[in-house]
Tab-separated table of C-alpha atoms in Angstrom:
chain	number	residue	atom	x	y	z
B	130	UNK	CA	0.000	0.000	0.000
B	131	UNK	CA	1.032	3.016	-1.261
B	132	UNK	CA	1.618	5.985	1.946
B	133	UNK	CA	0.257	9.508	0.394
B	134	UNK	CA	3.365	12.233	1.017
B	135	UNK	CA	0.980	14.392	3.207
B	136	UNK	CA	1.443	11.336	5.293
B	137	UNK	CA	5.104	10.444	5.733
B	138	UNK	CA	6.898	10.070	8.500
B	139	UNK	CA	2.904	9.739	10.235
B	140	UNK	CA	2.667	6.832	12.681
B	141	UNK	CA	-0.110	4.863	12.019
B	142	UNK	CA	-1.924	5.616	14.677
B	143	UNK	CA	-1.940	8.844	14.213
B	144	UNK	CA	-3.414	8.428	10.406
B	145	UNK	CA	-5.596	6.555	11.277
B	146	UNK	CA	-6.854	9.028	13.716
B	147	UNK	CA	-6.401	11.828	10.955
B	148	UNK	CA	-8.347	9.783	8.554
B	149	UNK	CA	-11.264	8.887	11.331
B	150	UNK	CA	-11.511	13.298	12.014
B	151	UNK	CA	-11.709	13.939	8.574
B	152	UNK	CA	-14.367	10.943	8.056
B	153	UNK	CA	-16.540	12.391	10.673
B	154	UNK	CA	-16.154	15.974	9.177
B	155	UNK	CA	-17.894	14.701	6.655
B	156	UNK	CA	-20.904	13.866	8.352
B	157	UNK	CA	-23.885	15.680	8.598
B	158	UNK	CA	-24.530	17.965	11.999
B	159	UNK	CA	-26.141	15.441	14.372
B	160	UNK	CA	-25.024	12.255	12.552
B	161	UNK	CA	-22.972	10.962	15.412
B	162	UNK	CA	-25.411	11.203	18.278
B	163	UNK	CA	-26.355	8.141	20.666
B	164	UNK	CA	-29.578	8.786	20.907
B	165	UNK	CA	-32.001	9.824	18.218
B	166	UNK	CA	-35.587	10.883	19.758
B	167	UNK	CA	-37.382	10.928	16.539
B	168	UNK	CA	-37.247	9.030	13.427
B	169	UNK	CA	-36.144	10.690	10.512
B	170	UNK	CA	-35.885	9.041	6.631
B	171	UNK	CA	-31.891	9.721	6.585
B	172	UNK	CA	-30.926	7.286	9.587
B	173	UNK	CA	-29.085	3.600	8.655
B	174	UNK	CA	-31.585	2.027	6.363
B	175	UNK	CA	-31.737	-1.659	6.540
B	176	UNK	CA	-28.646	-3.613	5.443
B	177	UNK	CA	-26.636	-0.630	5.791
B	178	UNK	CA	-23.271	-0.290	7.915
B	179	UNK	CA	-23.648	2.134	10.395
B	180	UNK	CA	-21.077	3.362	13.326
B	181	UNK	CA	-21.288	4.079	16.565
B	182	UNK	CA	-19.250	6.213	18.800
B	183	UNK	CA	-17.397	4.329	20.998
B	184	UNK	CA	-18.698	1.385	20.329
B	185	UNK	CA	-16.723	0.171	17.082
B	186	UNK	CA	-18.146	-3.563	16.305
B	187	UNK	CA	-21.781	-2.011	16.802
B	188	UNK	CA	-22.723	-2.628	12.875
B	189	UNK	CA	-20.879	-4.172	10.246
B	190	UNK	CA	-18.288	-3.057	8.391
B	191	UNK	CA	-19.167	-1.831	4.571
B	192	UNK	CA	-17.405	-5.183	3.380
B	193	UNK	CA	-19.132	-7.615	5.535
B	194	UNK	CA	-22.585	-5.672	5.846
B	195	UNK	CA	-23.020	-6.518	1.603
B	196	UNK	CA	-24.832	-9.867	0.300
B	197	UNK	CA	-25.305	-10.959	4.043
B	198	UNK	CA	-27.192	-8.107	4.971
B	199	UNK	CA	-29.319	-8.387	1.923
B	200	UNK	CA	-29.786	-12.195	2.215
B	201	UNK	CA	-30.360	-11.791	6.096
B	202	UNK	CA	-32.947	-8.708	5.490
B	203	UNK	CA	-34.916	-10.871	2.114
B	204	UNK	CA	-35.327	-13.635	4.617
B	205	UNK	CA	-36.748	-11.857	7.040
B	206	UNK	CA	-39.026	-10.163	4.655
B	207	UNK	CA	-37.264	-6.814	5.268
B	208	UNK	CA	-38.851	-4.013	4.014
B	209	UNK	CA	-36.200	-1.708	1.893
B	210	UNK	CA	-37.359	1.920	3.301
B	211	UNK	CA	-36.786	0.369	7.429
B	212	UNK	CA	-34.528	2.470	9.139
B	213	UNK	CA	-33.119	2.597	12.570
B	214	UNK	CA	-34.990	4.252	15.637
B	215	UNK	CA	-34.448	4.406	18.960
B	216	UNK	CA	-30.835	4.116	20.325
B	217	UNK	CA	-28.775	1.050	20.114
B	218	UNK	CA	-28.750	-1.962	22.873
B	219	UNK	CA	-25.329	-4.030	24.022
B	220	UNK	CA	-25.553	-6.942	25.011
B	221	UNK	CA	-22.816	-8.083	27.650
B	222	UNK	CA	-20.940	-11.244	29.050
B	223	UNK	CA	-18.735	-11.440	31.614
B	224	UNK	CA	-18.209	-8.002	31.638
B	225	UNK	CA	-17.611	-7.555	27.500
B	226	UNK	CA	-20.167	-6.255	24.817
B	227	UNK	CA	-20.754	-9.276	22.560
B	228	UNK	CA	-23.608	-7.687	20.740
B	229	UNK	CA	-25.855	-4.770	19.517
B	230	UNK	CA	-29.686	-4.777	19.354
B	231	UNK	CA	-31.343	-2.067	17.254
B	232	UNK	CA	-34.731	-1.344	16.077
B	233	UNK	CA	-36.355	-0.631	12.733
B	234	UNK	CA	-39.243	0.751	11.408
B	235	UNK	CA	-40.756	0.893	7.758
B	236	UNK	CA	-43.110	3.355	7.109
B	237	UNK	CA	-44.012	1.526	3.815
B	238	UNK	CA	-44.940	-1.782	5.586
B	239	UNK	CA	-45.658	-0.181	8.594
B	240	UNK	CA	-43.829	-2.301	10.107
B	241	UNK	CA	-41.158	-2.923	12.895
B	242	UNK	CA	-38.277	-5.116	12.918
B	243	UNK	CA	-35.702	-5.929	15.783
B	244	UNK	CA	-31.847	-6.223	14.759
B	245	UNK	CA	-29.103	-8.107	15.983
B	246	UNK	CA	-25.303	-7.808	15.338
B	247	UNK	CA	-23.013	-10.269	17.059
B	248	UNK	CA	-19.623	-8.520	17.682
B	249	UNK	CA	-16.156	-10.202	15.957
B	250	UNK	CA	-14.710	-10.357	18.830
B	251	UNK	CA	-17.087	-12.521	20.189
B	252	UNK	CA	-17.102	-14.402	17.237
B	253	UNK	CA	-13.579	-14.981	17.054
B	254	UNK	CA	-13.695	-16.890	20.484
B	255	UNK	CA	-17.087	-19.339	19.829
B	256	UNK	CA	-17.833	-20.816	17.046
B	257	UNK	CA	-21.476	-21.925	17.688
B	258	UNK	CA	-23.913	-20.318	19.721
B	259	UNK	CA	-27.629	-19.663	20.000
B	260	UNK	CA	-29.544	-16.590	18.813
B	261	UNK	CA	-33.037	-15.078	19.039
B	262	UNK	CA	-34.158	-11.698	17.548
B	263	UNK	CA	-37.415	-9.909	17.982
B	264	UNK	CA	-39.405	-6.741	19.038
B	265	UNK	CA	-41.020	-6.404	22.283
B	266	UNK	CA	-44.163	-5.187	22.278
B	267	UNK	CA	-45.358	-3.407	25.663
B	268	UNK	CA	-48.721	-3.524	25.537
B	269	UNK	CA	-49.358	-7.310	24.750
B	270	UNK	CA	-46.284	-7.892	27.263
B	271	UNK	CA	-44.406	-10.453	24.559
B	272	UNK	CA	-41.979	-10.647	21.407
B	273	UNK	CA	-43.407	-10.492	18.599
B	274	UNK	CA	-41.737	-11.166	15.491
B	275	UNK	CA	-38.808	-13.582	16.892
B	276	UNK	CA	-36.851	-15.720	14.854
B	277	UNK	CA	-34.418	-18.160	16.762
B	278	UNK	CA	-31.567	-19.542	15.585
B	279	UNK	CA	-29.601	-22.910	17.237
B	280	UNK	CA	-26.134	-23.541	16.830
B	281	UNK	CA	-24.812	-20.924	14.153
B	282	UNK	CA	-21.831	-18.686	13.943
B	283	UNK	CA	-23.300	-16.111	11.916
B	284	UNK	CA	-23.527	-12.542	12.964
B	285	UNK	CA	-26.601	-10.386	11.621
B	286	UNK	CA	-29.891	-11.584	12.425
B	287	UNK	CA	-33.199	-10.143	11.406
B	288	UNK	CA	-36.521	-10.485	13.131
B	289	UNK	CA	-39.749	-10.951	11.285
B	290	UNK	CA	-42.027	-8.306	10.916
B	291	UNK	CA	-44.308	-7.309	13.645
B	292	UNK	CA	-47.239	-5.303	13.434
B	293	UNK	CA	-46.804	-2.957	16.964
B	294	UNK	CA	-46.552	0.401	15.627
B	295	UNK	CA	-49.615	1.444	17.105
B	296	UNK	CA	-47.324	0.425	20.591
B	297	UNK	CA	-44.421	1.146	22.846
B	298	UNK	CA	-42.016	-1.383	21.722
B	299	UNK	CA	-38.270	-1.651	21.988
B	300	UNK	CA	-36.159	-4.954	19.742
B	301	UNK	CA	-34.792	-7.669	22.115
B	302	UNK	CA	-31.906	-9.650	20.835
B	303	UNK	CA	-29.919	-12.057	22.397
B	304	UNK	CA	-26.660	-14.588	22.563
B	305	UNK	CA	-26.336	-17.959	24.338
B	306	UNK	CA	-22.803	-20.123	24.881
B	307	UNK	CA	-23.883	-23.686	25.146
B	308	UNK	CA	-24.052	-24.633	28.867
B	309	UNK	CA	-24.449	-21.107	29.701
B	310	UNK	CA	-27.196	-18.378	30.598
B	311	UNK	CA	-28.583	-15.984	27.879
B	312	UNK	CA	-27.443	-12.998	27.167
B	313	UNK	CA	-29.488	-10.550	26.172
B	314	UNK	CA	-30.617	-7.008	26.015
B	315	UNK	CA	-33.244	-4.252	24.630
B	316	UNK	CA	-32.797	-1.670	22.503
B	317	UNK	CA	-34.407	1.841	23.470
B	318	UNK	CA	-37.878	2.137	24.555
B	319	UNK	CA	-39.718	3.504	21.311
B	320	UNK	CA	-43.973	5.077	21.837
């Protein structure tokens, strides 16, 4: 790989940090906030990497979001408009963030959708583990929309489509070792 001379002599630390400012520059005013309060059509739209500050392994990366996210999304009948709402959920074990649970809405389908992203680094260390996606719906007081997967090592899941809208309802994803507890958590609380 070829260094540009406005870089030489630049640890590469310290490029990368360059090249992360000038990426965010880029960004529109209020693109890198936590917490969104309202939905708006320019937030991640389905099968689309998205970042998070602070928490880098939150979404995949552009390369490994691609045919995965769209084969992921088609199974789950995915709407193409859904975009994210609410903030994002980690799920932890044994003190470490293994996982991020998001929410998504279509106003086409009129629809929402939970989201879950199992972290590399979690990956990296177990090979097969459980899985179960779906959105939480606070006025029947269940998930609706769950999909559950046994003994996989993939890492983006998609729930079904649930009709709660008209509801408070937040996505619940979650992570099981074999022999262990779940692992799980919620995404923001969305009315």
């Amino acid at each position: 790989m070829r260094t540009p001379s406005a870089f030489k002599g630049v640890s590469p630390v310290k490029g990368a940090l360059t090249a992360a400012a000038c990426a965010m520059a880029l960004l529109p005013a209020g693109a890198a906030q936590a917490d969104v309060t309202a939905p708006a059509p320019t937030e991640a739209r389905a099968g689309e990497a998205t970042a998070t500050a602070g928490a880098p392994e939150s979404a995949p990366a552009a390369d490994e979001a691609g045919m995965s996210a769209d084969r992921s999304a088609m199974a789950a009948h995915m709407c193409s408009d859904a975009y994210q709402i609410g903030s994002t959920g980690y799920i932890k074990r044994k003190g470490y963030t293994i996982g991020s649970v998001k929410q998504f809405y279509s106003k086409k389908c009129n629809r929402n959708y939970g989201y879950l992203w199992v972290w590399k680094s979690f990956r990296d260390h177990h090979r097969n583990y459980a899985t179960n996606v779906g959105v939480y719906d606070f006025h029947a007081k269940k998930l609706v929309g769950l999909r559950i997967w046994r003994h996989t090592s993939a890492a983006e899941f998609w729930s079904y489509p649930a009709d709660t809208v008209r509801h408070c309802t937040a996505a619940r994803g979650a992570v099981t070792v074999p022999g262990e507890s779940k692992n799980y958590a919620y995404s923001s609380k969305r009315c």
